[in-house]
Amino acid sequence: MKVLVVGSGAREHCLVDKLSQSSKVDIIYSAPGNGGTAQLGKNVDIKADDLESLLEFALNKKIDLTVVGPEIPLAKGIVDKFKDQGLKIFGPNKELAKLESSKIFAKKLMQKYNIPTADFEVFNQPDLAKKHLEKREFPVVIKADGLAAGKGVIICKDRKEADAAIETIMIDKKFGGAGDKIIIEDCLFGQELSVLAFSDGETVIPLVGSQDHKRAFDNDQGPNTGGMGAYAPTPLLDKQGFNQLIDLVFRPLVAGLNKENKKYKGILYAGLMITNSGPSVLEFNVRFGDPEAQVVLPKLKGDLAEIMLKTVDGKLKETKIEWDKRACVCVVLASGGYPGKYEKGKEIKGIEVAKEQKDILIYHAGTKEKDDKLLTSGGRVLSVVALGDKLKETKDKVYQAVNKISFEGMQYRTDISNKAKFKI
Ligand code: AMP
Ligand code: GLY
């Protein structure tokens, strides 16, 4: 089988790694890929959002399965385009990708199917949004409706901050058209959890729950990032709580959409807050999380290519997924200054030595090879992942590996997985 993976992060390297373990897979192309995917297949110089060129490539090479990593090609309708030409592609169509690309669409569906989420109001005019603030208690959360690279959510502790957020999003148009409409919603408190599930439109199979670390620095300080590390499984929900969550969130959504003749196919990712009154959905994403994929996929036993094909073909019912019971911890190594300004082109040393340790996996993100050297080429540079029996020893193991790797300005959190307080 010929597979095309769209994207260039550590999530995509991890997907390529897992897919390459399938006996069904002969070759994996990555578009555009990175230094890591190049070692497992062929990189193709096409950007992830260049749908026309991706389609042309897939038709020319007779690709049997395309797997889409990031949200933008899904939001732009890559699945519809490929399916129109008879190509198999893993992910939701453009209409259902709105679960991520329009927060209003997602909130309305949650309301319709009684899925727990913060109370909210929608506004398309800044003056009406500001007037609404007169009767609010604070803090409130203000969200741009559209895609804003994870930056379109502003938590406002008072009226002044909320007015400023409305101006930034709706008047200054910091996120462009993504801010034409906004949501103002209640602020929730609790620990955050990421739960992902395969869905073929009828059957839902959850993956193990994980916890991301979005802030740049230890103890959740500093600005929000794409994610600085993750661990799985999490002790935030016990088995019963986890099953209830799937029945409360995933099954009603997929079944409700199915009744409307809309089959959600691909990965459905719920970002949740575990509040005093139970789990509440903060957002849906329509793809694997990054770095969540790096701690969940290494625990997947079995053939990812087969599971993905079954998802696309509506045959997930026939699939049973087993999980490696061990703990998995991922630490993201970033360029100094990330998520703000950072320099590129720094030589990365020590990967081979770090990999000599047992059960260490290293996934590339912003790396590129030049003159036989591996150089940094992005904000998040590498994901260092360890598997181990207990979470505490796995954390120690992953940081031993991290200590063997170096590049100028290397920045990372030293507390990944502490949120679990080592209950597991
Ligand atoms: P989102 O892109 O909607 O997941 O939001 C990004 C981040 O904002 C989340 O990971 C939370 O940390 C925070 N957030 C979003 N919605 C809320 C909310 N209603 N209450 C508190 N924090 C929130
Ligand atoms: N780690 C958060 C995300 O992938 O959206």
Tab-separated table of C-alpha atoms and ligand atoms in Angstrom:
chain	number	residue	atom	x	y	z
A	1	MET	CA	0.000	0.000	0.000
A	2	LYS	CA	1.189	3.540	-0.790
A	3	VAL	CA	0.450	6.066	1.950
A	4	LEU	CA	0.630	9.860	1.921
A	5	VAL	CA	0.883	11.701	5.253
A	6	VAL	CA	0.122	15.428	5.116
A	7	GLY	CA	1.950	17.693	7.588
A	8	SER	CA	5.408	18.316	9.004
A	9	GLY	CA	5.308	18.154	12.798
A	10	ALA	CA	6.321	15.580	15.387
A	11	ARG	CA	2.731	14.317	15.259
A	12	GLU	CA	3.201	13.479	11.583
A	13	HIS	CA	6.600	11.821	12.210
A	14	CYS	CA	4.900	9.711	14.875
A	15	LEU	CA	2.065	8.822	12.451
A	16	VAL	CA	4.612	7.869	9.789
A	17	ASP	CA	6.537	5.764	12.330
A	18	LYS	CA	3.411	3.882	13.391
A	19	LEU	CA	2.150	3.430	9.822
A	20	SER	CA	5.562	2.155	8.718
A	21	GLN	CA	5.182	-0.723	11.194
A	22	SER	CA	2.194	-2.059	9.215
A	23	SER	CA	2.850	-5.074	6.991
A	24	LYS	CA	0.317	-3.579	4.562
A	25	VAL	CA	2.388	-0.425	3.969
A	26	ASP	CA	5.090	-0.422	1.281
A	27	ILE	CA	6.003	3.248	1.067
A	28	ILE	CA	5.085	6.439	2.908
A	29	TYR	CA	5.316	9.869	1.316
A	30	SER	CA	5.218	12.915	3.596
A	31	ALA	CA	4.140	16.317	2.335
A	32	PRO	CA	6.125	18.301	3.205
A	33	GLY	CA	7.490	16.127	6.065
A	34	ASN	CA	10.605	16.833	8.125
A	35	GLY	CA	14.067	15.415	8.894
A	36	GLY	CA	12.490	12.450	10.703
A	37	THR	CA	9.907	11.433	8.104
A	38	ALA	CA	12.649	11.528	5.449
A	39	GLN	CA	14.337	8.624	7.248
A	40	LEU	CA	11.197	6.455	7.040
A	41	GLY	CA	10.017	7.249	3.539
A	42	LYS	CA	10.105	10.056	0.998
A	43	ASN	CA	9.442	13.722	1.602
A	44	VAL	CA	7.556	15.554	-1.113
A	45	ASP	CA	7.967	19.306	-1.408
A	46	ILE	CA	4.277	20.240	-1.246
A	47	LYS	CA	2.841	22.397	1.519
A	48	ALA	CA	0.112	20.911	3.704
A	49	ASP	CA	-2.444	23.502	2.570
A	50	ASP	CA	-1.753	23.223	-1.173
A	51	LEU	CA	-4.724	20.965	-1.882
A	52	GLU	CA	-4.442	21.070	-5.682
A	53	SER	CA	-0.815	19.882	-5.702
A	54	LEU	CA	-1.522	17.241	-3.047
A	55	LEU	CA	-4.399	15.882	-5.130
A	56	GLU	CA	-2.315	15.839	-8.294
A	57	PHE	CA	0.474	13.989	-6.476
A	58	ALA	CA	-1.912	11.432	-4.954
A	59	LEU	CA	-3.537	10.744	-8.328
A	60	ASN	CA	-0.177	10.426	-10.109
A	61	LYS	CA	1.272	8.071	-7.514
A	62	LYS	CA	-2.009	6.163	-7.081
A	63	ILE	CA	-1.915	6.669	-3.320
A	64	ASP	CA	-4.021	4.078	-1.474
A	65	LEU	CA	-4.504	6.029	1.751
A	66	THR	CA	-3.932	9.673	2.667
A	67	VAL	CA	-3.681	10.648	6.333
A	68	VAL	CA	-4.069	14.323	7.227
A	69	GLY	CA	-2.199	15.609	10.288
A	70	PRO	CA	-3.116	19.305	10.708
A	71	GLU	CA	-6.506	21.019	10.728
A	72	ILE	CA	-6.084	23.540	7.916
A	73	PRO	CA	-6.279	21.115	4.957
A	74	LEU	CA	-9.307	19.457	6.590
A	75	ALA	CA	-10.999	22.846	7.087
A	76	LYS	CA	-10.257	23.672	3.429
A	77	GLY	CA	-11.984	20.494	2.257
A	78	ILE	CA	-9.136	18.121	1.335
A	79	VAL	CA	-11.305	15.110	2.159
A	80	ASP	CA	-14.104	16.169	-0.200
A	81	LYS	CA	-11.607	16.826	-3.006
A	82	PHE	CA	-9.847	13.469	-2.644
A	83	LYS	CA	-13.084	11.500	-2.277
A	84	ASP	CA	-14.512	13.133	-5.414
A	85	GLN	CA	-11.593	11.568	-7.297
A	86	GLY	CA	-12.107	8.141	-5.700
A	87	LEU	CA	-9.126	8.420	-3.334
A	88	LYS	CA	-9.239	7.091	0.222
A	89	ILE	CA	-8.466	9.715	2.828
A	90	PHE	CA	-8.616	9.637	6.631
A	91	GLY	CA	-10.429	12.598	8.182
A	92	PRO	CA	-13.781	14.382	8.240
A	93	ASN	CA	-15.199	16.294	5.273
A	94	LYS	CA	-15.239	20.093	5.138
A	95	GLU	CA	-18.686	20.390	6.670
A	96	LEU	CA	-17.794	18.338	9.751
A	97	ALA	CA	-14.293	19.803	10.015
A	98	LYS	CA	-16.259	22.888	11.133
A	99	LEU	CA	-16.336	21.221	14.538
A	100	GLU	CA	-12.831	22.689	14.818
A	101	SER	CA	-12.891	25.529	12.290
A	102	SER	CA	-16.022	27.159	13.759
A	103	LYS	CA	-16.368	27.218	17.516
A	104	ILE	CA	-19.964	28.441	17.084
A	105	PHE	CA	-20.839	25.421	14.918
A	106	ALA	CA	-19.324	23.139	17.587
A	107	LYS	CA	-21.107	24.856	20.482
A	108	LYS	CA	-24.472	24.697	18.707
A	109	LEU	CA	-24.060	20.981	18.054
A	110	MET	CA	-23.120	20.428	21.704
A	111	GLN	CA	-26.251	22.296	22.730
A	112	LYS	CA	-28.359	20.264	20.307
A	113	TYR	CA	-27.061	16.919	21.571
A	114	ASN	CA	-26.925	17.862	25.254
A	115	ILE	CA	-23.163	17.569	25.511
A	116	PRO	CA	-21.807	19.319	28.610
A	117	THR	CA	-20.040	22.571	27.769
A	118	ALA	CA	-19.796	26.079	29.257
A	119	ASP	CA	-22.836	28.373	28.774
A	120	PHE	CA	-22.205	30.790	25.934
A	121	GLU	CA	-23.514	33.641	23.796
A	122	VAL	CA	-22.599	34.475	20.201
A	123	PHE	CA	-21.926	37.998	18.900
A	124	ASN	CA	-21.224	39.435	15.453
A	125	GLN	CA	-21.038	43.070	16.526
A	126	PRO	CA	-18.472	44.449	18.975
A	127	ASP	CA	-20.856	46.993	20.537
A	128	LEU	CA	-23.430	44.305	21.336
A	129	ALA	CA	-20.701	42.085	22.772
A	130	LYS	CA	-19.494	44.946	24.987
A	131	LYS	CA	-23.031	45.740	26.120
A	132	HIS	CA	-23.474	42.112	27.131
A	133	LEU	CA	-20.443	42.450	29.414
A	134	GLU	CA	-22.381	44.938	31.575
A	135	LYS	CA	-24.378	42.084	33.051
A	136	ARG	CA	-21.578	39.504	33.318
A	137	GLU	CA	-19.615	38.247	36.226
A	138	PHE	CA	-15.889	37.770	35.649
A	139	PRO	CA	-13.730	35.995	34.603
A	140	VAL	CA	-15.214	35.304	31.157
A	141	VAL	CA	-13.699	33.530	28.194
A	142	ILE	CA	-13.795	35.226	24.784
A	143	LYS	CA	-13.174	33.101	21.704
A	144	ALA	CA	-12.769	33.966	18.045
A	145	ASP	CA	-15.104	31.723	16.054
A	146	GLY	CA	-12.602	30.590	13.421
A	147	LEU	CA	-9.149	28.995	13.308
A	148	ALA	CA	-6.501	31.101	15.027
A	149	ALA	CA	-3.638	28.631	15.525
A	150	GLY	CA	-4.716	28.011	19.125
A	151	LYS	CA	-4.391	31.713	20.001
A	152	GLY	CA	-7.992	32.847	19.560
A	153	VAL	CA	-9.081	32.161	23.158
A	154	ILE	CA	-8.659	34.947	25.706
A	155	ILE	CA	-9.429	34.514	29.399
A	156	CYS	CA	-10.482	37.902	30.781
A	157	LYS	CA	-10.391	38.541	34.511
A	158	ASP	CA	-12.284	41.838	34.391
A	159	ARG	CA	-14.324	44.152	32.199
A	160	LYS	CA	-11.254	46.042	30.989
A	161	GLU	CA	-9.576	42.882	29.693
A	162	ALA	CA	-12.803	41.711	28.101
A	163	ASP	CA	-13.313	45.024	26.263
A	164	ALA	CA	-9.719	44.808	25.048
A	165	ALA	CA	-10.221	41.207	23.868
A	166	ILE	CA	-13.310	42.182	21.877
A	167	GLU	CA	-11.379	45.013	20.253
A	168	THR	CA	-8.374	42.811	19.457
A	169	ILE	CA	-10.508	40.115	17.860
A	170	MET	CA	-13.380	42.037	16.230
A	171	ILE	CA	-11.994	45.510	15.471
A	172	ASP	CA	-8.213	45.094	15.095
A	173	LYS	CA	-8.897	41.723	13.417
A	174	LYS	CA	-5.832	40.105	14.948
A	175	PHE	CA	-7.018	36.741	13.619
A	176	GLY	CA	-8.499	38.073	10.374
A	177	GLY	CA	-11.899	36.732	9.361
A	178	ALA	CA	-11.702	34.150	12.201
A	179	GLY	CA	-12.788	37.016	14.452
A	180	ASP	CA	-15.885	38.174	12.530
A	181	LYS	CA	-17.926	36.444	15.201
A	182	ILE	CA	-17.069	35.660	18.800
A	183	ILE	CA	-18.300	33.545	21.660
A	184	ILE	CA	-18.423	34.843	25.219
A	185	GLU	CA	-18.599	31.924	27.604
A	186	ASP	CA	-18.381	31.060	31.276
A	187	CYS	CA	-14.926	30.411	32.625
A	188	LEU	CA	-14.503	26.884	33.933
A	189	PHE	CA	-11.987	25.638	36.475
A	190	GLY	CA	-10.301	22.267	36.751
A	191	GLN	CA	-7.689	20.045	35.149
A	192	GLU	CA	-7.635	19.668	31.383
A	193	LEU	CA	-7.723	16.351	29.603
A	194	SER	CA	-7.522	15.331	25.938
A	195	VAL	CA	-9.587	12.410	24.751
A	196	LEU	CA	-9.387	11.228	21.155
A	197	ALA	CA	-11.504	8.613	19.438
A	198	PHE	CA	-11.672	6.912	16.068
A	199	SER	CA	-15.096	7.323	14.483
A	200	ASP	CA	-16.357	5.863	11.207
A	201	GLY	CA	-19.675	7.703	11.476
A	202	GLU	CA	-21.318	4.950	13.514
A	203	THR	CA	-18.805	3.199	15.729
A	204	VAL	CA	-16.656	5.089	18.208
A	205	ILE	CA	-13.421	3.605	19.571
A	206	PRO	CA	-11.659	5.816	22.127
A	207	LEU	CA	-7.904	6.090	22.469
A	208	VAL	CA	-6.327	6.360	25.910
A	209	GLY	CA	-6.763	9.757	27.596
A	210	SER	CA	-3.769	12.083	27.836
A	211	GLN	CA	-2.840	15.443	29.297
A	212	ASP	CA	-1.171	18.204	27.311
A	213	HIS	CA	0.958	21.020	28.810
A	214	LYS	CA	0.125	24.127	26.799
A	215	ARG	CA	2.041	26.864	28.634
A	216	ALA	CA	5.655	27.529	27.698
A	217	PHE	CA	7.224	27.250	31.162
A	218	ASP	CA	7.132	25.044	34.275
A	219	ASN	CA	4.109	25.222	36.580
A	220	ASP	CA	1.943	26.396	33.698
A	221	GLN	CA	3.632	29.786	33.504
A	222	GLY	CA	4.262	31.864	30.387
A	223	PRO	CA	2.394	32.104	27.103
A	224	ASN	CA	0.289	29.397	25.463
A	225	THR	CA	2.090	27.238	22.916
A	226	GLY	CA	1.153	24.423	20.560
A	227	GLY	CA	1.949	22.058	23.460
A	228	MET	CA	5.209	21.526	25.384
A	229	GLY	CA	4.670	17.933	26.435
A	230	ALA	CA	2.128	15.290	27.364
A	231	TYR	CA	1.698	12.022	29.183
A	232	ALA	CA	-0.686	9.078	29.050
A	233	PRO	CA	-2.616	7.459	30.567
A	234	THR	CA	-3.910	10.086	33.003
A	235	PRO	CA	-5.393	9.351	36.428
A	236	LEU	CA	-7.907	12.204	35.989
A	237	LEU	CA	-10.734	9.792	35.215
A	238	ASP	CA	-11.056	6.196	36.362
A	239	LYS	CA	-12.267	3.516	33.980
A	240	GLN	CA	-15.911	4.104	34.793
A	241	GLY	CA	-15.570	7.882	34.517
A	242	PHE	CA	-13.823	7.478	31.167
A	243	ASN	CA	-16.559	5.218	29.787
A	244	GLN	CA	-19.215	7.643	31.013
A	245	LEU	CA	-17.403	10.432	29.235
A	246	ILE	CA	-17.462	8.536	25.942
A	247	ASP	CA	-21.229	7.972	26.393
A	248	LEU	CA	-21.795	11.589	27.360
A	249	VAL	CA	-19.728	13.304	24.662
A	250	PHE	CA	-18.596	11.144	21.747
A	251	ARG	CA	-21.452	8.711	21.183
A	252	PRO	CA	-24.273	11.312	21.237
A	253	LEU	CA	-22.385	13.562	18.817
A	254	VAL	CA	-21.496	10.832	16.316
A	255	ALA	CA	-24.971	9.238	16.550
A	256	GLY	CA	-26.715	12.618	16.269
A	257	LEU	CA	-24.724	13.532	13.167
A	258	ASN	CA	-25.355	10.089	11.688
A	259	LYS	CA	-29.097	10.640	12.097
A	260	GLU	CA	-28.686	13.838	10.110
A	261	ASN	CA	-26.984	11.712	7.426
A	262	LYS	CA	-23.593	13.158	8.295
A	263	LYS	CA	-20.969	10.550	8.993
A	264	TYR	CA	-18.064	11.818	11.074
A	265	LYS	CA	-15.000	9.892	9.903
A	266	GLY	CA	-11.513	10.181	11.324
A	267	ILE	CA	-10.219	11.248	14.705
A	268	LEU	CA	-12.524	13.225	16.950
A	269	TYR	CA	-10.608	14.981	19.696
A	270	ALA	CA	-12.320	16.524	22.703
A	271	GLY	CA	-10.439	19.029	24.841
A	272	LEU	CA	-12.123	18.734	28.231
A	273	MET	CA	-12.055	20.360	31.634
A	274	ILE	CA	-12.767	18.136	34.625
A	275	THR	CA	-14.805	20.542	36.780
A	276	ASN	CA	-16.375	20.014	40.208
A	277	SER	CA	-19.625	19.184	38.465
A	278	GLY	CA	-18.070	16.758	35.965
A	279	PRO	CA	-16.368	16.898	32.563
A	280	SER	CA	-17.139	19.765	30.202
A	281	VAL	CA	-16.029	20.143	26.574
A	282	LEU	CA	-13.805	23.168	25.903
A	283	GLU	CA	-13.328	22.422	22.223
A	284	PHE	CA	-13.430	19.781	19.551
A	285	ASN	CA	-10.571	19.151	17.157
A	286	VAL	CA	-10.878	17.033	14.040
A	287	ARG	CA	-7.378	15.480	14.032
A	288	PHE	CA	-4.751	13.985	16.294
A	289	GLY	CA	-3.357	16.349	18.932
A	290	ASP	CA	0.289	17.370	18.923
A	291	PRO	CA	1.906	16.324	21.342
A	292	GLU	CA	-0.982	14.022	22.374
A	293	ALA	CA	-0.365	11.744	19.355
A	294	GLN	CA	3.222	11.208	20.511
A	295	VAL	CA	2.071	9.647	23.817
A	296	VAL	CA	-1.011	7.829	22.599
A	297	LEU	CA	0.123	6.223	19.342
A	298	PRO	CA	3.217	4.516	20.836
A	299	LYS	CA	0.793	2.731	23.195
A	300	LEU	CA	-1.411	1.475	20.361
A	301	LYS	CA	-0.954	-2.223	19.750
A	302	GLY	CA	-1.862	-3.331	16.272
A	303	ASP	CA	-1.911	-2.003	12.776
A	304	LEU	CA	-2.669	1.732	12.459
A	305	ALA	CA	-3.006	1.540	8.660
A	306	GLU	CA	-5.652	-1.160	9.023
A	307	ILE	CA	-7.573	0.801	11.674
A	308	MET	CA	-7.506	3.883	9.465
A	309	LEU	CA	-8.730	1.958	6.430
A	310	LYS	CA	-11.546	0.463	8.504
A	311	THR	CA	-12.449	3.981	9.649
A	312	VAL	CA	-12.597	5.263	6.076
A	313	ASP	CA	-14.582	2.227	4.909
A	314	GLY	CA	-17.108	2.405	7.763
A	315	LYS	CA	-15.988	-0.931	9.216
A	316	LEU	CA	-14.670	0.053	12.622
A	317	LYS	CA	-17.204	-2.265	14.234
A	318	GLU	CA	-14.985	-5.164	13.139
A	319	THR	CA	-11.980	-3.702	14.957
A	320	LYS	CA	-10.790	-4.182	18.480
A	321	ILE	CA	-7.935	-2.037	19.668
A	322	GLU	CA	-5.550	-3.115	22.418
A	323	TRP	CA	-3.282	-0.798	24.352
A	324	ASP	CA	0.173	-1.164	25.801
A	325	LYS	CA	-0.480	-0.637	29.520
A	326	ARG	CA	2.772	1.215	30.119
A	327	ALA	CA	3.090	4.925	30.824
A	328	CYS	CA	4.261	7.248	28.089
A	329	VAL	CA	5.760	10.723	28.542
A	330	CYS	CA	6.679	13.234	25.831
A	331	VAL	CA	8.854	16.321	26.351
A	332	VAL	CA	8.960	18.902	23.564
A	333	LEU	CA	12.319	20.568	22.900
A	334	ALA	CA	11.771	24.039	21.463
A	335	SER	CA	13.910	26.818	20.047
A	336	GLY	CA	14.845	29.550	22.551
A	337	GLY	CA	12.169	32.252	22.503
A	338	TYR	CA	9.325	30.001	21.267
A	339	PRO	CA	6.371	30.709	21.025
A	340	GLY	CA	7.686	34.222	20.346
A	341	LYS	CA	10.620	35.036	18.056
A	342	TYR	CA	13.335	32.398	17.757
A	343	GLU	CA	16.398	31.688	15.646
A	344	LYS	CA	16.735	28.772	13.246
A	345	GLY	CA	19.697	26.855	11.833
A	346	LYS	CA	21.221	25.665	15.140
A	347	GLU	CA	22.982	22.315	14.990
A	348	ILE	CA	21.232	19.540	16.934
A	349	LYS	CA	23.525	17.039	18.665
A	350	GLY	CA	23.035	13.881	20.666
A	351	ILE	CA	19.937	12.292	19.108
A	352	GLU	CA	21.701	9.016	18.295
A	353	VAL	CA	23.105	8.731	21.836
A	354	ALA	CA	19.690	9.488	23.360
A	355	LYS	CA	18.072	6.823	21.179
A	356	GLU	CA	20.456	4.145	22.474
A	357	GLN	CA	18.379	4.013	25.666
A	358	LYS	CA	15.636	1.360	25.583
A	359	ASP	CA	12.068	2.533	24.915
A	360	ILE	CA	13.040	6.026	23.832
A	361	LEU	CA	11.445	7.435	20.696
A	362	ILE	CA	12.440	10.713	19.114
A	363	TYR	CA	10.094	12.502	16.756
A	364	HIS	CA	11.230	15.427	14.640
A	365	ALA	CA	9.248	18.621	14.079
A	366	GLY	CA	11.268	21.720	13.116
A	367	THR	CA	14.410	19.988	11.851
A	368	LYS	CA	16.164	19.845	8.519
A	369	GLU	CA	19.272	18.202	7.186
A	370	LYS	CA	21.990	20.323	5.611
A	371	ASP	CA	25.498	19.180	4.665
A	372	ASP	CA	25.107	16.023	6.774
A	373	LYS	CA	24.153	18.060	9.814
A	374	LEU	CA	20.778	18.222	11.510
A	375	LEU	CA	19.663	21.800	12.056
A	376	THR	CA	16.722	23.445	13.815
A	377	SER	CA	14.133	24.899	11.451
A	378	GLY	CA	11.085	25.689	13.592
A	379	GLY	CA	9.670	26.545	17.015
A	380	ARG	CA	8.980	23.073	18.303
A	381	VAL	CA	12.053	21.097	17.247
A	382	LEU	CA	11.835	17.574	18.680
A	383	SER	CA	9.484	15.410	20.758
A	384	VAL	CA	11.408	13.097	23.082
A	385	VAL	CA	9.220	10.185	24.207
A	386	ALA	CA	9.744	7.414	26.765
A	387	LEU	CA	7.710	4.332	27.630
A	388	GLY	CA	8.007	2.747	31.061
A	389	ASP	CA	6.197	0.739	33.690
A	390	LYS	CA	5.452	3.518	36.157
A	391	LEU	CA	4.925	7.162	35.357
A	392	LYS	CA	7.619	8.408	37.757
A	393	GLU	CA	10.351	6.204	36.271
A	394	THR	CA	9.155	7.068	32.758
A	395	LYS	CA	9.478	10.752	33.540
A	396	ASP	CA	13.033	10.195	34.835
A	397	LYS	CA	13.854	8.172	31.730
A	398	VAL	CA	12.585	10.787	29.289
A	399	TYR	CA	14.601	13.541	30.990
A	400	GLN	CA	17.740	11.362	30.909
A	401	ALA	CA	17.292	11.199	27.148
A	402	VAL	CA	16.583	14.947	26.936
A	403	ASN	CA	19.858	15.629	28.765
A	404	LYS	CA	21.796	13.910	25.991
A	405	ILE	CA	20.397	16.242	23.311
A	406	SER	CA	21.535	19.793	22.795
A	407	PHE	CA	21.244	22.771	20.503
A	408	GLU	CA	21.876	26.445	21.140
A	409	GLY	CA	18.955	28.016	23.002
A	410	MET	CA	17.174	24.680	23.615
A	411	GLN	CA	14.109	25.314	25.782
A	412	TYR	CA	11.843	22.765	27.470
A	413	ARG	CA	9.671	22.204	30.522
A	414	THR	CA	11.079	20.111	33.360
A	415	ASP	CA	7.718	19.208	34.935
A	416	ILE	CA	5.924	17.223	32.241
A	417	SER	CA	3.599	14.652	33.872
A	418	ASN	CA	3.801	16.188	37.389
A	419	LYS	CA	0.098	17.020	37.016
A	420	ALA	CA	-0.603	13.332	37.571
A	421	LYS	CA	1.068	13.576	41.000
A	422	PHE	CA	2.351	10.098	40.253
A	423	LYS	CA	-0.870	8.335	41.125
A	424	ILE	CA	-0.070	5.878	38.357
B	1	AMP	P1	-9.640	26.009	23.074
B	1	AMP	O1	-8.841	26.407	21.864
B	1	AMP	O2	-11.096	26.319	22.994
B	1	AMP	O3	-9.325	24.656	23.624
B	1	AMP	O4	-9.046	26.905	24.233
B	1	AMP	C1	-7.663	26.971	24.503
B	1	AMP	C2	-7.443	26.934	25.977
B	1	AMP	O5	-8.199	27.974	26.611
B	1	AMP	C3	-7.938	25.661	26.648
B	1	AMP	O6	-6.994	24.644	26.576
B	1	AMP	C4	-8.186	26.139	28.063
B	1	AMP	O7	-6.964	26.195	28.767
B	1	AMP	C5	-8.679	27.534	27.866
B	1	AMP	N1	-10.165	27.585	27.851
B	1	AMP	C6	-10.985	27.460	26.786
B	1	AMP	N2	-12.280	27.551	27.162
B	1	AMP	C7	-12.276	27.745	28.493
B	1	AMP	C8	-13.305	27.931	29.466
B	1	AMP	N3	-14.602	27.955	29.139
B	1	AMP	N4	-12.924	28.093	30.756
B	1	AMP	C9	-11.613	28.096	31.121
B	1	AMP	N5	-10.607	27.939	30.238
B	1	AMP	C10	-10.923	27.760	28.929
B	2	GLY	N1	-2.090	19.842	21.770
B	2	GLY	C1	-3.210	20.603	21.364
B	2	GLY	C2	-3.625	20.418	19.976
B	2	GLY	O1	-3.100	19.605	19.243
B	2	GLY	O2	-4.561	21.102	19.577
